[in-house]
Coordinates of N, CA, C and O in Angstrom, one line a residue:
X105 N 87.4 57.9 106.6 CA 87.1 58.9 105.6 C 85.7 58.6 105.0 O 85.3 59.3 104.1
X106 N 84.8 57.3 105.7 CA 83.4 57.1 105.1 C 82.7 58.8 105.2 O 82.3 59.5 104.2
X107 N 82.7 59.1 106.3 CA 82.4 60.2 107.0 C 82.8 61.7 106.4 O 82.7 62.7 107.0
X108 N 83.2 61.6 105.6 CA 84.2 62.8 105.3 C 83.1 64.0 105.1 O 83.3 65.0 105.8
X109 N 82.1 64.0 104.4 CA 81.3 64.6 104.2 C 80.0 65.3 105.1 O 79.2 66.2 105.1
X110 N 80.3 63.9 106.3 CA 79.6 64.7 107.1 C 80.1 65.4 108.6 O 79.5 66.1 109.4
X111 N 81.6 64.8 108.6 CA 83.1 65.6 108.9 C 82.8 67.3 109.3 O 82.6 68.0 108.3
X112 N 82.8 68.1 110.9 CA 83.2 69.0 110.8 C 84.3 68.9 110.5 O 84.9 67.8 110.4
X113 N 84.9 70.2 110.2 CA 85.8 71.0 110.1 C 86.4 71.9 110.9 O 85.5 72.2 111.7
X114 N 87.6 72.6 111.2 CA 87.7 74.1 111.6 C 87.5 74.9 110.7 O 87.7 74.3 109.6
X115 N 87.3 76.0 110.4 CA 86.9 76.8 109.7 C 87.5 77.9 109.1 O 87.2 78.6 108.1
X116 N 88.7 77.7 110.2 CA 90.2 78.1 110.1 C 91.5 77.7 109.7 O 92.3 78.1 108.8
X117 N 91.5 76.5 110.6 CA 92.7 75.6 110.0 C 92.0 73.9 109.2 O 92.6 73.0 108.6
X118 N 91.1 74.0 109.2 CA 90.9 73.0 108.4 C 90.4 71.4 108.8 O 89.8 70.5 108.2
X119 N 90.9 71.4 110.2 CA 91.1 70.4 111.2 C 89.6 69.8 111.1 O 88.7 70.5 110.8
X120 N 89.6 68.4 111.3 CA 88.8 67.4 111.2 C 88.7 67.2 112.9 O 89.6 67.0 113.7
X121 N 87.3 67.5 113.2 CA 86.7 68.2 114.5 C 85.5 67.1 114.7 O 84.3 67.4 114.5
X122 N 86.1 65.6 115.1 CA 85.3 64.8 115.1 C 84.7 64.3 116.5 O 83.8 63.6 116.9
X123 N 85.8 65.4 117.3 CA 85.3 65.1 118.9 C 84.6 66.7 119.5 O 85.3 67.7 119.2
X124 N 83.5 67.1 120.3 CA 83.1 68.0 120.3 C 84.5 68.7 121.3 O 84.9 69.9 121.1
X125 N 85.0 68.0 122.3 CA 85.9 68.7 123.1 C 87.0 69.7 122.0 O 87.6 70.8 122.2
X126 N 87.0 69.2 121.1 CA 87.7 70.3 119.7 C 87.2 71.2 119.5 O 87.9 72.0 118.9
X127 N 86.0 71.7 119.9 CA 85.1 73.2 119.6 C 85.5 74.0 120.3 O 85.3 73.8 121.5
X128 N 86.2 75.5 119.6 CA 86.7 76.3 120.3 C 85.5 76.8 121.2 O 84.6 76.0 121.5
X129 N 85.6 77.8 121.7 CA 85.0 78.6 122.8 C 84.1 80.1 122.2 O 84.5 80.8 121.3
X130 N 82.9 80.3 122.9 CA 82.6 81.3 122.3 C 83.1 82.6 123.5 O 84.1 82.4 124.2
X131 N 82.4 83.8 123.7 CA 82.8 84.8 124.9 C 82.0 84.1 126.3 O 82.1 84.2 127.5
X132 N 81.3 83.6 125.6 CA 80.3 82.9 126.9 C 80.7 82.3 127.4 O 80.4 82.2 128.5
X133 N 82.0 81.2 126.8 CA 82.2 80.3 127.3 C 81.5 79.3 126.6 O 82.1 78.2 126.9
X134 N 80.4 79.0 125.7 CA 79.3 78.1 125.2 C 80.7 77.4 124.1 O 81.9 77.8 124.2
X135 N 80.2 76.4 123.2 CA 81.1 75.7 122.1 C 80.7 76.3 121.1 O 79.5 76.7 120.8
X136 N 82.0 76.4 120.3 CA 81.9 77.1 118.9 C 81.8 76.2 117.8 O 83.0 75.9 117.5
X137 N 81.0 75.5 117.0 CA 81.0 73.9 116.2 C 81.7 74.8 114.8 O 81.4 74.2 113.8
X138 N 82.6 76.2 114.5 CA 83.1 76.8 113.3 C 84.4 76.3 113.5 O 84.8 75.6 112.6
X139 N 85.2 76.6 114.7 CA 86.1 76.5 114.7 C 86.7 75.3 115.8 O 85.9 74.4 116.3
X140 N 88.0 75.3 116.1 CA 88.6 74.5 116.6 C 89.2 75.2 117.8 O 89.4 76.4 117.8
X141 N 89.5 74.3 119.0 CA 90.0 75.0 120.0 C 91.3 75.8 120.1 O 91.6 76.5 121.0
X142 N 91.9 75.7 119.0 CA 93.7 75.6 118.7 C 93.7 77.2 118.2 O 94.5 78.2 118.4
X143 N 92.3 77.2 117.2 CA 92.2 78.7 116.1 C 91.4 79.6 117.2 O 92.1 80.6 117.5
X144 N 90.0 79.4 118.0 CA 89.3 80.1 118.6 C 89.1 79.4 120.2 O 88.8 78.3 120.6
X145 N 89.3 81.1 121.1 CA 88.8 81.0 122.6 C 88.3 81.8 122.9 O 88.7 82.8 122.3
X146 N 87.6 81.9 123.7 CA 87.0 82.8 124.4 C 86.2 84.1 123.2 O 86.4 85.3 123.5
X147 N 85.7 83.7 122.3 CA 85.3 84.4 120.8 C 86.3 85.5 120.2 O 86.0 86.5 119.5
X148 N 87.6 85.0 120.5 CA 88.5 85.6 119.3 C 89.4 84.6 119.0 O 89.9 83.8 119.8
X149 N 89.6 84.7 117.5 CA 91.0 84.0 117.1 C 92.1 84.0 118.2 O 92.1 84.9 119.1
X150 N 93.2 83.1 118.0 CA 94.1 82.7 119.0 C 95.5 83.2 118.7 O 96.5 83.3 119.4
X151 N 95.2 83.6 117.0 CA 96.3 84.1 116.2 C 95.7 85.1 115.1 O 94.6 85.1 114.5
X152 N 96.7 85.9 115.0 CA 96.0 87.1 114.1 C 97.2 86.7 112.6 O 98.3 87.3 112.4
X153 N 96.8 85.9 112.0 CA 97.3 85.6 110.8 C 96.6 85.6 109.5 O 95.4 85.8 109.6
X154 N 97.3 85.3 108.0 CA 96.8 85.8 106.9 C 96.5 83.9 106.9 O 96.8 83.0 107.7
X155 N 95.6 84.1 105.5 CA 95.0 83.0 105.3 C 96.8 81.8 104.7 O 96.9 80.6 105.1
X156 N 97.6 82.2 103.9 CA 98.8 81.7 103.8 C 99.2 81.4 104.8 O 99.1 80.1 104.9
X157 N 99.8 82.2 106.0 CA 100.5 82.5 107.3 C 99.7 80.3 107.8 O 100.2 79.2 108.1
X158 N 98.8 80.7 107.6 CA 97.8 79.7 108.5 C 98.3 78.2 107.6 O 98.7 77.2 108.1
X159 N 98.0 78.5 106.4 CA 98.1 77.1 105.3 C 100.2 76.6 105.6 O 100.9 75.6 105.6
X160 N 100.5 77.9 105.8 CA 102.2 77.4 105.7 C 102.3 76.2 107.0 O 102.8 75.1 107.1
X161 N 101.3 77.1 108.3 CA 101.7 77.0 109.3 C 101.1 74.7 109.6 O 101.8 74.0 110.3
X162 N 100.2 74.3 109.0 CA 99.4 73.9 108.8 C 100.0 72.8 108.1 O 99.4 71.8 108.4
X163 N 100.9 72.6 107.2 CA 101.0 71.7 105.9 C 102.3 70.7 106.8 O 102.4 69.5 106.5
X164 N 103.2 71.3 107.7 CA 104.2 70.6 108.5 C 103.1 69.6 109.4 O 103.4 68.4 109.4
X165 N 101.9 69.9 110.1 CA 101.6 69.6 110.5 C 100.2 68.1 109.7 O 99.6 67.4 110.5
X166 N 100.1 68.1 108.6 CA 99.2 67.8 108.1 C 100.7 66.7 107.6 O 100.5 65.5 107.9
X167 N 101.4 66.8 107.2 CA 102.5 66.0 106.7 C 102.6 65.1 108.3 O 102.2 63.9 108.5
X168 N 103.1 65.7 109.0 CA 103.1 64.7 110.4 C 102.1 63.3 110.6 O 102.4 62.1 110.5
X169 N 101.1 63.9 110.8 CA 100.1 63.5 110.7 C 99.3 62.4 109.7 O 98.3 61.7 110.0
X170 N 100.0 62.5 108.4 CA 99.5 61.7 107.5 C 100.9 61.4 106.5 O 101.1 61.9 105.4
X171 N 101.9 60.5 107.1 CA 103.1 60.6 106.1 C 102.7 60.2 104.6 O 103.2 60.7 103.6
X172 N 102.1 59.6 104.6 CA 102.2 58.9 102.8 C 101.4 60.6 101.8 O 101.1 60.8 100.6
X173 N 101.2 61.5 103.2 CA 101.3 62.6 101.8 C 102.5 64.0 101.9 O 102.6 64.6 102.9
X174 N 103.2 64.3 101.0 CA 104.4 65.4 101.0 C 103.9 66.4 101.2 O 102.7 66.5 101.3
X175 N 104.6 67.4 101.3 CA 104.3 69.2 101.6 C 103.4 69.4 100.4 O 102.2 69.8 100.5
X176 N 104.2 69.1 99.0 CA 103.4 69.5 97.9 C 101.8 69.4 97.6 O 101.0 70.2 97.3
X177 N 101.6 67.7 97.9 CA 100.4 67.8 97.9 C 100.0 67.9 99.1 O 98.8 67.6 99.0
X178 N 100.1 68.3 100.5 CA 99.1 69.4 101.5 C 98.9 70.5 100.9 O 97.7 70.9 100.8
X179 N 100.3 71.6 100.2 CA 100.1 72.7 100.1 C 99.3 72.6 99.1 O 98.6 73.6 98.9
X180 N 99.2 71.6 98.1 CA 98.1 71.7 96.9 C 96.5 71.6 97.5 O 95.6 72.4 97.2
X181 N 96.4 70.6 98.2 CA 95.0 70.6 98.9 C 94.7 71.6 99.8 O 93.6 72.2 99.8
X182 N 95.5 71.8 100.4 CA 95.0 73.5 101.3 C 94.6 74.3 100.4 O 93.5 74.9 100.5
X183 N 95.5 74.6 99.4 CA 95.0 75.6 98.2 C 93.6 75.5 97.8 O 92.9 76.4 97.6
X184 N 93.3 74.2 97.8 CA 91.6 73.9 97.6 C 91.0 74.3 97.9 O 90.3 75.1 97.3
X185 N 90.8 73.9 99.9 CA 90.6 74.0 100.6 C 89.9 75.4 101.5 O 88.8 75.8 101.9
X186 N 91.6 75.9 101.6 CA 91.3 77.5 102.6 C 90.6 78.2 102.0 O 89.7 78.5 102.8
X187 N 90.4 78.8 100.8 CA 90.0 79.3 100.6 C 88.1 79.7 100.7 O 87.6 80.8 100.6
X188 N 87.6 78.4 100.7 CA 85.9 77.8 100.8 C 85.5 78.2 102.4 O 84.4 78.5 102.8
X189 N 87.0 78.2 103.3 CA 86.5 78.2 104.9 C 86.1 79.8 105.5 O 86.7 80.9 105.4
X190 N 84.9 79.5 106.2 CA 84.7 80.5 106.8 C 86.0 81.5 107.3 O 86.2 82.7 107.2
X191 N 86.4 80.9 107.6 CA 87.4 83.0 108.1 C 88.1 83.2 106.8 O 88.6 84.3 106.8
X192 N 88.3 82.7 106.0 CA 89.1 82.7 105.0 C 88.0 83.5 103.2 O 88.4 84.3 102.3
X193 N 86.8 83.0 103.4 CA 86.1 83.1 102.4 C 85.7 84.5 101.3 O 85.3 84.5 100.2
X194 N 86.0 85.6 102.5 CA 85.5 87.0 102.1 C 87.5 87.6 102.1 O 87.8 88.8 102.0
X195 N 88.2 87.0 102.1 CA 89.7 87.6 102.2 C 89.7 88.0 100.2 O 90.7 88.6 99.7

């Protein structure tokens, strides 16, 4: 977490995109450094979901991932969060 700040992100789901093989795809086929391979391929989203849809989908996964934190506080940090991220920012 030294790093945190200079940490991509997805820009979608939030994902810490510390390896470039994580960069979705653009139409070209080139690497996308916004998003993550999971959110974007081939230069469209991979799911056509609301900015919520995404954080619900997201907080099971973020709990997995990091037990010593609960649903509550993911869904409190995403709340932070989604909203600053590009696909999310003009909603």
């Amino acid at each position: 977490m030294n790093d945190f700040e200079n940490q991509k992100f997805c820009q979608s789901c939030a994902m810490p995109m510390a390896d470039e093989g994580l960069f979705g795809t653009n139409a070209d086929g080139s690497k996308n450094e916004d998003y993550c391979i999971y959110c974007f391929k081939d230069g469209e989203f991979t799911s056509d979901m609301s900015m919520e849809e995404m954080m619900n989908f997201c907080i099971d996964k973020m709990v997995e991932v990091h037990p010593e934190i609960d649903k509550e506080q993911a869904s409190a940090m995403m709340g932070e969060v989604f909203p600053k991220l590009k696909r999310w920012a003009n909603d």
